[in-house]
Amino acid sequence: MGNEQSNGSHYRHPEPIEEDPRMRRLGENHRREKEELQRAFKEERRETQLKLENAINEGKRNIERLENEKKKTEQKRETELRKYENEKKEMEEKYGRTVGQLRTSEKNLRKQLIEQKKSQMEMERRHYAELLDKQCVELEKERERIATVAIMKEYLKIMNTSYEAKVSLKMIKLYCLEDWSESFKAKIKFELDNLSAFREKFRDQFERFPQFLLDEPNANRNTVDACRGFISLVKDTMDHETMLGICGVLPAALEDGNQSAIKSFGADAEVLASELSNIKNGSKLQIENKDLKELTAPSTQEVFIDFLKESLFQTKTVILLIIIAWILCFCR
């Protein structure tokens, strides 16, 4: 205690120092700047906190918006997925029905095509069968025509021999019935020789004609029968006793100068020539003018044209001889 009192008695408070005005101004300025800085810092911190709060709030709002959008997207996705599944199922069912219908249609169409093909094949078969039958008929007709043409060609040769014999008979009739002249004797003998040659030629043709018929079995029966008939008529005339008398007895009458017998044979020659002419006319009407036109196709017409040209040349020659004979008769 005594020490404390001793120390207390010795302590002295500092004496107040008189404050400098300049220092006081500096202190006040420093204090004001410090306060200003504190206010600015507080204001800046407040603004910063406000910005942070705004940013946080904006972030929360964005998160909420994004969450909502995500939810909507998921809902839309679910809706679209269900729609897709429904459409897919509907399309599968529709596809199944369509495939079934197509298979049924395809089956029906295939069946229809098969039936149509069968019908078409049947029509074609009938068509070709009819065509084949027609061609067979035409072929048989053509074979018949060709065979008949061959028969007709030989027949015309025989009838041409008959015509030549008829011409000789007419010449004999001409010389025998005219006023008798010794110069006629040689001409009558010449025609008698021709007539005998024609009769011999006809006999040879007549004997060979049946073989022609056998070689052409496809010839038309009606035409063949008609040809046979006319050739038989010619043969009857060629073998008639009157013809035999002219060929066998007339030469002797010529040698004897028997005018009565010569004129009688001339009349007989006229009758025989008329008979051959009638046979020729009948043949021309029944066969040559009818069957020959039907039978001569372009392929065979040339053969008959050549044959007819040859016959026409011979006919012209005979007519020329008849004219010359008439001229000689009148001149004498």
GROMACS .gro file of C-alpha atoms in nm:
model
  332
    1MET     CA    1   0.000   0.000   0.000
    2GLY     CA    2   0.275   0.228   0.086
    3ASN     CA    3   0.439   0.155  -0.251
    4GLU     CA    4   0.120   0.232  -0.439
    5GLN     CA    5   0.081   0.553  -0.263
    6SER     CA    6   0.441   0.622  -0.327
    7ASN     CA    7   0.399   0.550  -0.703
    8GLY     CA    8   0.079   0.748  -0.716
    9SER     CA    9   0.233   1.033  -0.563
   10HIS     CA   10   0.504   1.034  -0.824
   11TYR     CA   11   0.263   0.985  -1.156
   12ARG     CA   12   0.187   1.286  -1.362
   13HIS     CA   13  -0.076   1.321  -1.633
   14PRO     CA   14   0.047   1.451  -1.964
   15GLU     CA   15  -0.027   1.797  -2.020
   16PRO     CA   16  -0.277   1.873  -2.292
   17ILE     CA   17  -0.112   1.963  -2.623
   18GLU     CA   18  -0.269   2.225  -2.829
   19GLU     CA   19  -0.413   2.059  -3.157
   20ASP     CA   20  -0.267   2.169  -3.490
   21PRO     CA   21  -0.541   2.297  -3.732
   22ARG     CA   22  -0.371   2.146  -4.035
   23MET     CA   23  -0.363   1.807  -3.876
   24ARG     CA   24  -0.721   1.845  -3.776
   25ARG     CA   25  -0.821   1.912  -4.139
   26LEU     CA   26  -0.625   1.615  -4.258
   27GLY     CA   27  -0.794   1.396  -4.001
   28GLU     CA   28  -1.135   1.518  -4.101
   29ASN     CA   29  -1.058   1.464  -4.469
   30HIS     CA   30  -0.933   1.118  -4.394
   31ARG     CA   31  -1.243   1.045  -4.191
   32ARG     CA   32  -1.472   1.171  -4.469
   33GLU     CA   33  -1.289   0.967  -4.735
   34LYS     CA   34  -1.312   0.662  -4.514
   35GLU     CA   35  -1.684   0.711  -4.463
   36GLU     CA   36  -1.729   0.772  -4.835
   37LEU     CA   37  -1.542   0.453  -4.917
   38GLN     CA   38  -1.748   0.263  -4.662
   39ARG     CA   39  -2.070   0.396  -4.813
   40ALA     CA   40  -1.953   0.313  -5.168
   41PHE     CA   41  -1.850  -0.034  -5.055
   42LYS     CA   42  -2.183  -0.091  -4.885
   43GLU     CA   43  -2.368   0.035  -5.194
   44GLU     CA   44  -2.162  -0.182  -5.425
   45ARG     CA   45  -2.206  -0.481  -5.193
   46ARG     CA   46  -2.579  -0.417  -5.180
   47GLU     CA   47  -2.599  -0.394  -5.562
   48THR     CA   48  -2.385  -0.704  -5.594
   49GLN     CA   49  -2.608  -0.894  -5.356
   50LEU     CA   50  -2.912  -0.767  -5.545
   51LYS     CA   51  -2.761  -0.886  -5.873
   52LEU     CA   52  -2.677  -1.219  -5.716
   53GLU     CA   53  -3.028  -1.253  -5.581
   54ASN     CA   54  -3.170  -1.156  -5.921
   55ALA     CA   55  -2.939  -1.405  -6.090
   56ILE     CA   56  -3.042  -1.674  -5.843
   57ASN     CA   57  -3.408  -1.592  -5.895
   58GLU     CA   58  -3.359  -1.587  -6.275
   59GLY     CA   59  -3.180  -1.921  -6.252
   60LYS     CA   60  -3.463  -2.064  -6.046
   61ARG     CA   61  -3.716  -1.935  -6.298
   62ASN     CA   62  -3.511  -2.080  -6.586
   63ILE     CA   63  -3.484  -2.410  -6.407
   64GLU     CA   64  -3.857  -2.409  -6.346
   65ARG     CA   65  -3.921  -2.315  -6.711
   66LEU     CA   66  -3.684  -2.584  -6.836
   67GLU     CA   67  -3.841  -2.836  -6.602
   68ASN     CA   68  -4.184  -2.743  -6.738
   69GLU     CA   69  -4.058  -2.763  -7.097
   70LYS     CA   70  -3.895  -3.097  -7.021
   71LYS     CA   71  -4.218  -3.220  -6.870
   72LYS     CA   72  -4.418  -3.095  -7.169
   73THR     CA   73  -4.165  -3.253  -7.406
   74GLU     CA   74  -4.189  -3.582  -7.221
   75GLN     CA   75  -4.568  -3.564  -7.228
   76LYS     CA   76  -4.562  -3.478  -7.597
   77ARG     CA   77  -4.315  -3.759  -7.659
   78GLU     CA   78  -4.541  -4.001  -7.474
   79THR     CA   79  -4.839  -3.876  -7.674
   80GLU     CA   80  -4.651  -3.906  -8.004
   81LEU     CA   81  -4.521  -4.247  -7.905
   82ARG     CA   82  -4.872  -4.369  -7.824
   83LYS     CA   83  -4.995  -4.214  -8.150
   84TYR     CA   84  -4.712  -4.384  -8.338
   85GLU     CA   85  -4.788  -4.716  -8.171
   86ASN     CA   86  -5.158  -4.680  -8.256
   87GLU     CA   87  -5.084  -4.580  -8.616
   88LYS     CA   88  -4.833  -4.861  -8.645
   89LYS     CA   89  -5.084  -5.110  -8.513
   90GLU     CA   90  -5.354  -4.972  -8.744
   91MET     CA   91  -5.117  -4.984  -9.042
   92GLU     CA   92  -5.016  -5.341  -8.957
   93GLU     CA   93  -5.381  -5.442  -8.937
   94LYS     CA   94  -5.456  -5.256  -9.261
   95TYR     CA   95  -5.149  -5.413  -9.424
   96GLY     CA   96  -5.263  -5.755  -9.309
   97ARG     CA   97  -5.610  -5.697  -9.454
   98THR     CA   98  -5.461  -5.556  -9.776
   99VAL     CA   99  -5.220  -5.846  -9.811
  100GLY     CA  100  -5.507  -6.087  -9.757
  101GLN     CA  101  -5.715  -5.907 -10.017
  102LEU     CA  102  -5.420  -5.896 -10.256
  103ARG     CA  103  -5.356  -6.265 -10.208
  104THR     CA  104  -5.721  -6.336 -10.270
  105SER     CA  105  -5.721  -6.104 -10.572
  106GLU     CA  106  -5.396  -6.255 -10.696
  107LYS     CA  107  -5.539  -6.603 -10.656
  108ASN     CA  108  -5.856  -6.504 -10.839
  109LEU     CA  109  -5.655  -6.323 -11.106
  110ARG     CA  110  -5.425  -6.622 -11.151
  111LYS     CA  111  -5.727  -6.847 -11.178
  112GLN     CA  112  -5.886  -6.605 -11.424
  113LEU     CA  113  -5.565  -6.589 -11.630
  114ILE     CA  114  -5.542  -6.968 -11.633
  115GLU     CA  115  -5.903  -6.994 -11.750
  116GLN     CA  116  -5.842  -6.723 -12.008
  117LYS     CA  117  -5.527  -6.900 -12.128
  118LYS     CA  118  -5.717  -7.227 -12.152
  119SER     CA  119  -5.992  -7.054 -12.348
  120GLN     CA  120  -5.737  -6.886 -12.575
  121MET     CA  121  -5.551  -7.213 -12.630
  122GLU     CA  122  -5.880  -7.386 -12.709
  123MET     CA  123  -5.970  -7.110 -12.955
  124GLU     CA  124  -5.625  -7.135 -13.115
  125ARG     CA  125  -5.655  -7.513 -13.127
  126ARG     CA  126  -5.992  -7.486 -13.298
  127HIS     CA  127  -5.860  -7.218 -13.532
  128TYR     CA  128  -5.557  -7.422 -13.632
  129ALA     CA  129  -5.770  -7.736 -13.655
  130GLU     CA  130  -6.012  -7.556 -13.886
  131LEU     CA  131  -5.720  -7.407 -14.078
  132LEU     CA  132  -5.557  -7.749 -14.105
  133ASP     CA  133  -5.884  -7.904 -14.219
  134LYS     CA  134  -5.926  -7.625 -14.471
  135GLN     CA  135  -5.569  -7.668 -14.593
  136CYS     CA  136  -5.619  -8.044 -14.616
  137VAL     CA  137  -5.935  -7.989 -14.819
  138GLU     CA  138  -5.756  -7.735 -15.038
  139LEU     CA  139  -5.462  -7.973 -15.072
  140GLU     CA  140  -5.692  -8.255 -15.177
  141LYS     CA  141  -5.865  -8.018 -15.418
  142GLU     CA  142  -5.528  -7.910 -15.556
  143ARG     CA  143  -5.419  -8.272 -15.592
  144GLU     CA  144  -5.749  -8.347 -15.762
  145ARG     CA  145  -5.712  -8.042 -15.984
  146ILE     CA  146  -5.355  -8.127 -16.085
  147ALA     CA  147  -5.447  -8.490 -16.153
  148THR     CA  148  -5.755  -8.383 -16.349
  149VAL     CA  149  -5.547  -8.133 -16.546
  150ALA     CA  150  -5.307  -8.413 -16.641
  151ILE     CA  151  -5.602  -8.627 -16.757
  152MET     CA  152  -5.749  -8.332 -16.945
  153LYS     CA  153  -5.419  -8.267 -17.118
  154GLU     CA  154  -5.407  -8.624 -17.249
  155TYR     CA  155  -5.778  -8.607 -17.330
  156LEU     CA  156  -5.727  -8.293 -17.540
  157LYS     CA  157  -5.449  -8.468 -17.731
  158ILE     CA  158  -5.691  -8.750 -17.814
  159MET     CA  159  -5.963  -8.503 -17.912
  160ASN     CA  160  -5.711  -8.317 -18.127
  161THR     CA  161  -5.641  -8.644 -18.311
  162SER     CA  162  -6.018  -8.677 -18.357
  163TYR     CA  163  -6.027  -8.324 -18.495
  164GLU     CA  164  -5.745  -8.400 -18.740
  165ALA     CA  165  -5.934  -8.712 -18.856
  166LYS     CA  166  -6.246  -8.498 -18.901
  167VAL     CA  167  -6.051  -8.252 -19.117
  168SER     CA  168  -5.923  -8.536 -19.335
  169LEU     CA  169  -6.281  -8.668 -19.370
  170LYS     CA  170  -6.397  -8.323 -19.478
  171MET     CA  171  -6.120  -8.303 -19.734
  172ILE     CA  172  -6.214  -8.651 -19.864
  173LYS     CA  173  -6.579  -8.543 -19.881
  174LEU     CA  174  -6.475  -8.225 -20.065
  175TYR     CA  175  -6.274  -8.409 -20.329
  176CYS     CA  176  -6.521  -8.697 -20.367
  177LEU     CA  177  -6.836  -8.489 -20.410
  178GLU     CA  178  -6.688  -8.238 -20.655
  179ASP     CA  179  -6.683  -8.303 -21.026
  180TRP     CA  180  -6.439  -8.583 -21.072
  181SER     CA  181  -6.088  -8.509 -21.187
  182GLU     CA  182  -5.788  -8.739 -21.208
  183SER     CA  183  -5.588  -8.486 -21.006
  184PHE     CA  184  -5.820  -8.552 -20.710
  185LYS     CA  185  -5.713  -8.915 -20.690
  186ALA     CA  186  -5.369  -8.837 -20.544
  187LYS     CA  187  -5.519  -8.584 -20.302
  188ILE     CA  188  -5.783  -8.831 -20.184
  189LYS     CA  189  -5.516  -9.098 -20.137
  190PHE     CA  190  -5.308  -8.847 -19.941
  191GLU     CA  191  -5.603  -8.771 -19.712
  192LEU     CA  192  -5.679  -9.145 -19.680
  193ASP     CA  193  -5.321  -9.202 -19.567
  194ASN     CA  194  -5.359  -8.919 -19.316
  195LEU     CA  195  -5.692  -9.062 -19.196
  196SER     CA  196  -5.538  -9.406 -19.147
  197ALA     CA  197  -5.247  -9.251 -18.958
  198PHE     CA  198  -5.487  -9.055 -18.735
  199ARG     CA  199  -5.692  -9.369 -18.668
  200GLU     CA  200  -5.375  -9.556 -18.573
  201LYS     CA  201  -5.264  -9.267 -18.355
  202PHE     CA  202  -5.606  -9.257 -18.189
  203ARG     CA  203  -5.598  -9.634 -18.129
  204ASP     CA  204  -5.260  -9.601 -17.956
  205GLN     CA  205  -5.382  -9.307 -17.745
  206PHE     CA  206  -5.703  -9.492 -17.660
  207GLU     CA  207  -5.510  -9.797 -17.539
  208ARG     CA  208  -5.275  -9.586 -17.326
  209PHE     CA  209  -5.551  -9.369 -17.176
  210PRO     CA  210  -5.657  -9.622 -16.904
  211GLN     CA  211  -5.298  -9.623 -16.775
  212PHE     CA  212  -5.312  -9.243 -16.745
  213LEU     CA  213  -5.624  -9.283 -16.535
  214LEU     CA  214  -5.446  -9.534 -16.309
  215ASP     CA  215  -5.148  -9.299 -16.273
  216GLU     CA  216  -5.378  -9.016 -16.164
  217PRO     CA  217  -5.614  -9.171 -15.905
  218ASN     CA  218  -5.694  -8.829 -15.754
  219ALA     CA  219  -5.855  -8.695 -16.071
  220ASN     CA  220  -6.216  -8.579 -16.054
  221ARG     CA  221  -6.442  -8.878 -16.119
  222ASN     CA  222  -6.707  -8.680 -16.306
  223THR     CA  223  -6.449  -8.532 -16.541
  224VAL     CA  224  -6.283  -8.870 -16.591
  225ASP     CA  225  -6.618  -9.036 -16.668
  226ALA     CA  226  -6.707  -8.757 -16.912
  227CYS     CA  227  -6.369  -8.793 -17.087
  228ARG     CA  228  -6.415  -9.168 -17.110
  229GLY     CA  229  -6.761  -9.119 -17.256
  230PHE     CA  230  -6.650  -8.882 -17.532
  231ILE     CA  231  -6.342  -9.089 -17.614
  232SER     CA  232  -6.565  -9.398 -17.641
  233LEU     CA  233  -6.791  -9.207 -17.883
  234VAL     CA  234  -6.487  -9.114 -18.091
  235LYS     CA  235  -6.375  -9.479 -18.087
  236ASP     CA  236  -6.718  -9.592 -18.202
  237THR     CA  237  -6.692  -9.351 -18.493
  238MET     CA  238  -6.333  -9.448 -18.572
  239ASP     CA  239  -6.425  -9.820 -18.571
  240HIS     CA  240  -6.757  -9.777 -18.749
  241GLU     CA  241  -6.804  -9.996 -19.055
  242THR     CA  242  -6.851  -9.683 -19.263
  243MET     CA  243  -6.505  -9.563 -19.153
  244LEU     CA  244  -6.365  -9.907 -19.233
  245GLY     CA  245  -6.529  -9.891 -19.577
  246ILE     CA  246  -6.375  -9.551 -19.652
  247CYS     CA  247  -6.028  -9.663 -19.544
  248GLY     CA  248  -6.051 -10.011 -19.700
  249VAL     CA  249  -6.278  -9.987 -20.007
  250LEU     CA  250  -6.243  -9.627 -20.129
  251PRO     CA  251  -5.883  -9.682 -20.255
  252ALA     CA  252  -6.009  -9.963 -20.482
  253ALA     CA  253  -6.295  -9.744 -20.608
  254LEU     CA  254  -6.039  -9.475 -20.689
  255GLU     CA  255  -5.833  -9.722 -20.888
  256ASP     CA  256  -6.143  -9.843 -21.075
  257GLY     CA  257  -6.268  -9.488 -21.130
  258ASN     CA  258  -6.609  -9.586 -20.987
  259GLN     CA  259  -6.769  -9.241 -20.967
  260SER     CA  260  -7.084  -9.363 -20.795
  261ALA     CA  261  -6.888  -9.542 -20.521
  262ILE     CA  262  -6.655  -9.244 -20.481
  263LYS     CA  263  -6.946  -9.002 -20.433
  264SER     CA  264  -7.112  -9.247 -20.192
  265PHE     CA  265  -6.794  -9.262 -19.985
  266GLY     CA  266  -6.778  -8.881 -19.998
  267ALA     CA  267  -7.126  -8.866 -19.845
  268ASP     CA  268  -7.021  -9.121 -19.581
  269ALA     CA  269  -6.714  -8.910 -19.504
  270GLU     CA  270  -6.939  -8.608 -19.453
  271VAL     CA  271  -7.158  -8.805 -19.209
  272LEU     CA  272  -6.855  -8.928 -19.012
  273ALA     CA  273  -6.706  -8.577 -19.005
  274SER     CA  274  -7.038  -8.445 -18.871
  275GLU     CA  275  -7.040  -8.713 -18.600
  276LEU     CA  276  -6.686  -8.625 -18.492
  277SER     CA  277  -6.780  -8.256 -18.502
  278ASN     CA  278  -7.085  -8.320 -18.281
  279ILE     CA  279  -6.869  -8.515 -18.036
  280LYS     CA  280  -6.620  -8.229 -18.032
  281ASN     CA  281  -6.896  -7.973 -17.972
  282GLY     CA  282  -7.042  -8.181 -17.690
  283SER     CA  283  -6.698  -8.217 -17.535
  284LYS     CA  284  -6.640  -7.846 -17.569
  285LEU     CA  285  -6.966  -7.759 -17.395
  286GLN     CA  286  -6.943  -8.015 -17.116
  287ILE     CA  287  -6.569  -8.035 -17.048
  288GLU     CA  288  -6.346  -7.791 -17.230
  289ASN     CA  289  -6.546  -7.470 -17.172
  290LYS     CA  290  -6.649  -7.564 -16.816
  291ASP     CA  291  -6.404  -7.793 -16.643
  292LEU     CA  292  -6.100  -7.660 -16.825
  293LYS     CA  293  -6.158  -7.302 -16.702
  294GLU     CA  294  -6.208  -7.423 -16.347
  295LEU     CA  295  -5.908  -7.652 -16.353
  296THR     CA  296  -5.648  -7.432 -16.522
  297ALA     CA  297  -5.488  -7.233 -16.243
  298PRO     CA  298  -5.209  -6.983 -16.323
  299SER     CA  299  -4.950  -7.253 -16.252
  300THR     CA  300  -5.095  -7.487 -16.517
  301GLN     CA  301  -5.236  -7.241 -16.767
  302GLU     CA  302  -4.900  -7.208 -16.942
  303VAL     CA  303  -4.905  -7.581 -17.029
  304PHE     CA  304  -5.249  -7.550 -17.183
  305ILE     CA  305  -5.163  -7.224 -17.357
  306ASP     CA  306  -4.866  -7.393 -17.526
  307PHE     CA  307  -5.081  -7.692 -17.616
  308LEU     CA  308  -5.361  -7.472 -17.751
  309LYS     CA  309  -5.110  -7.265 -17.950
  310GLU     CA  310  -4.983  -7.585 -18.110
  311SER     CA  311  -5.339  -7.698 -18.183
  312LEU     CA  312  -5.425  -7.355 -18.324
  313PHE     CA  313  -5.123  -7.368 -18.553
  314GLN     CA  314  -5.230  -7.710 -18.680
  315THR     CA  315  -5.587  -7.585 -18.725
  316LYS     CA  316  -5.469  -7.284 -18.924
  317THR     CA  317  -5.261  -7.515 -19.141
  318VAL     CA  318  -5.560  -7.741 -19.209
  319ILE     CA  319  -5.786  -7.443 -19.287
  320LEU     CA  320  -5.523  -7.309 -19.523
  321LEU     CA  321  -5.512  -7.647 -19.701
  322ILE     CA  322  -5.893  -7.646 -19.732
  323ILE     CA  323  -5.886  -7.297 -19.883
  324ILE     CA  324  -5.616  -7.403 -20.130
  325ALA     CA  325  -5.821  -7.710 -20.222
  326TRP     CA  326  -6.131  -7.499 -20.285
  327ILE     CA  327  -5.930  -7.260 -20.499
  328LEU     CA  328  -5.791  -7.548 -20.702
  329CYS     CA  329  -6.140  -7.693 -20.745
  330PHE     CA  330  -6.281  -7.368 -20.881
  331CYS     CA  331  -5.978  -7.311 -21.099
  332ARG     CA  332  -6.029  -7.645 -21.268
   0.00000   0.00000   0.00000
